[in-house]
Amino acid sequence: MASARLSPTANLLRKSRLFALPQALQTPQDPPSSRTVKESDTATLPYPIRASIVTPRKSLARGDWGLKRPLPSKLTSEKSPRPVVRLQALDTYEHVTDFESAADHTATLEKFQELHMPMSLPSKVNYATSVIPRHQSPFETHLDNTETSRTLGEPGAKQFRHSGPWLAGQTEAEFVEYLDQVRRRKPELLQELRERLVAKRFAERRKQAQDNGEDLENLQPPTVTDAEFQTHLKTLRADPMALGPAIFELLDLSSPPAVPSERIGRKYFQSPVTRLSAAEYAVSGPPKTHPSAGLTYTRSHALTYNHPEHGPQAYQRPVEARILRPKGKFRGRSSKAIAGIGGIAVEDLNAITFNDQGLPPGLTHFDATIPGGAKYWASPIRAAVDSEGRIGLSSYRASASAKAPYGIQDYKKPDSTSISGAARRDATMMPRLDRPKLHQARYRSSPQDGPRQPAMDTEQVARNLMKRLSS
């Protein structure tokens, strides 16, 4: 059979990279709150919602990005050596192309890949002990499953996404809409529930026949009448502990959070054991994307960090973490310090509230005297993506053995007993400001003062004195 011929326009659109761009995702929404929320229109989003576009250097010189019109070099190539843009609108009412720089997420991706960190499933990190949590890769066969995977029937198989919604994260309007969808599917659901009842009775009969030594080849599935099925429905409705698992399995719903302790003595709809790939998903909800988010495809930490002089190392090279917010009270409550590692905001949970000794400078309070801002060296240990698509990075402060091969040390503030660099200089002559004649050059006469040097005028002496005092 001959293939259908495409028109020139259809062939052009089929080969166009512009039309191959994916649709923009929804902007992440903050949870509803009665407090005043201050947001910034220029702040970096937790995850990219539009694709980044690059162009070759030859096309960049002409401003050609493969769009409807060229982009000005003043806003692209002159601002960055590697410009990357994202499209807000291909064509507007004013006949312009609305675009902005996409270097924020692109640089974050490059910085994260330099950490050589594999993605893990979300898990709580206990900073009170030195035991590092066990790494679980989301690419394992028994964990990397959806509702359509073929490996769900294998023993121990789990999944990170269900076909049904997460009821604990729905609003009242969304829950009412979902109930309307379930009511429209009522005949289909009742038929599936009847089939489950038949399969259950057939399994019980088969087990009984096997115990009695009967022939299993001629065993036929039982027949369930309408009266028996209605009796089964009434039994389920009267027992919430049995109706809960049946509903979750029938509608393929993800498990909700654990039942509060004050309701243990009451009757409630019991949910089955979670089949999600991580226990944290049962609390915060299933992930909206793949647990790796496409950041990296490394499956384990089985890497050797080879130092050119000292050989293989147990730790990789520590990275510098910038303190974004020191520890203290924030909005009336005690908060942990927040540091930035590779463009990712990380809570510094090592900062114990009752022990401030040995902490890096600038971690307990803001210190403007630190050159370049407060920083410290850290060793990342785990990276995961939560259910909202945000990157969660866990890190320890770099130990002395991790910093020693690279000759790096944390910044230490000079105390009152330390001697400044200006005082250590071999300055045997005190500067004088009361010289009678500034136009005549004077020389040192003492032989122990070293070689003869011309004297400085009053203005130059004052400048040098201010530099020494400031240092």
Short mmCIF file of N, CA and C in Angstrom, two decimals, residues 9 86 120 142 153 193 221 227 257 270 313 394 425 455:
data_model
loop_
_atom_site.label_atom_id
_atom_site.label_comp_id
_atom_site.label_asym_id
_atom_site.label_seq_id
_atom_site.Cartn_x
_atom_site.Cartn_y
_atom_site.Cartn_z
N THR A 9 3.26 22.15 3.05
CA THR A 9 3.07 22.78 4.37
C THR A 9 3.10 21.74 5.48
N ARG A 86 13.79 30.99 26.61
CA ARG A 86 12.53 30.27 26.63
C ARG A 86 11.46 31.20 26.10
N SER A 120 17.69 9.46 44.20
CA SER A 120 17.17 8.47 45.12
C SER A 120 15.68 8.70 45.34
N HIS A 142 11.58 -3.34 39.99
CA HIS A 142 10.40 -3.55 40.82
C HIS A 142 9.85 -2.24 41.38
N GLY A 153 2.49 -7.58 38.13
CA GLY A 153 2.07 -8.87 38.64
C GLY A 153 3.15 -9.63 39.35
N LEU A 193 -16.38 -5.75 40.18
CA LEU A 193 -16.46 -6.27 41.54
C LEU A 193 -17.03 -7.68 41.56
N PRO A 221 -15.08 -22.65 37.34
CA PRO A 221 -15.33 -21.48 38.19
C PRO A 221 -16.77 -21.46 38.68
N ALA A 227 -28.60 -12.56 43.73
CA ALA A 227 -28.89 -12.48 45.16
C ALA A 227 -27.61 -12.60 45.98
N PRO A 257 -2.43 9.12 53.88
CA PRO A 257 -1.56 9.12 55.07
C PRO A 257 -2.10 8.20 56.16
N GLN A 270 -10.56 1.28 56.29
CA GLN A 270 -9.17 0.85 56.26
C GLN A 270 -8.65 0.87 54.83
N GLN A 313 39.90 8.29 46.49
CA GLN A 313 39.43 8.89 47.72
C GLN A 313 38.08 8.30 48.11
N SER A 394 20.21 16.58 50.46
CA SER A 394 20.68 16.38 51.83
C SER A 394 22.20 16.37 51.83
N ARG A 425 54.27 43.44 58.72
CA ARG A 425 55.20 43.94 57.72
C ARG A 425 56.45 44.52 58.39
N ALA A 455 61.05 59.62 50.20
CA ALA A 455 59.93 59.86 51.10
C ALA A 455 58.69 60.21 50.30
#
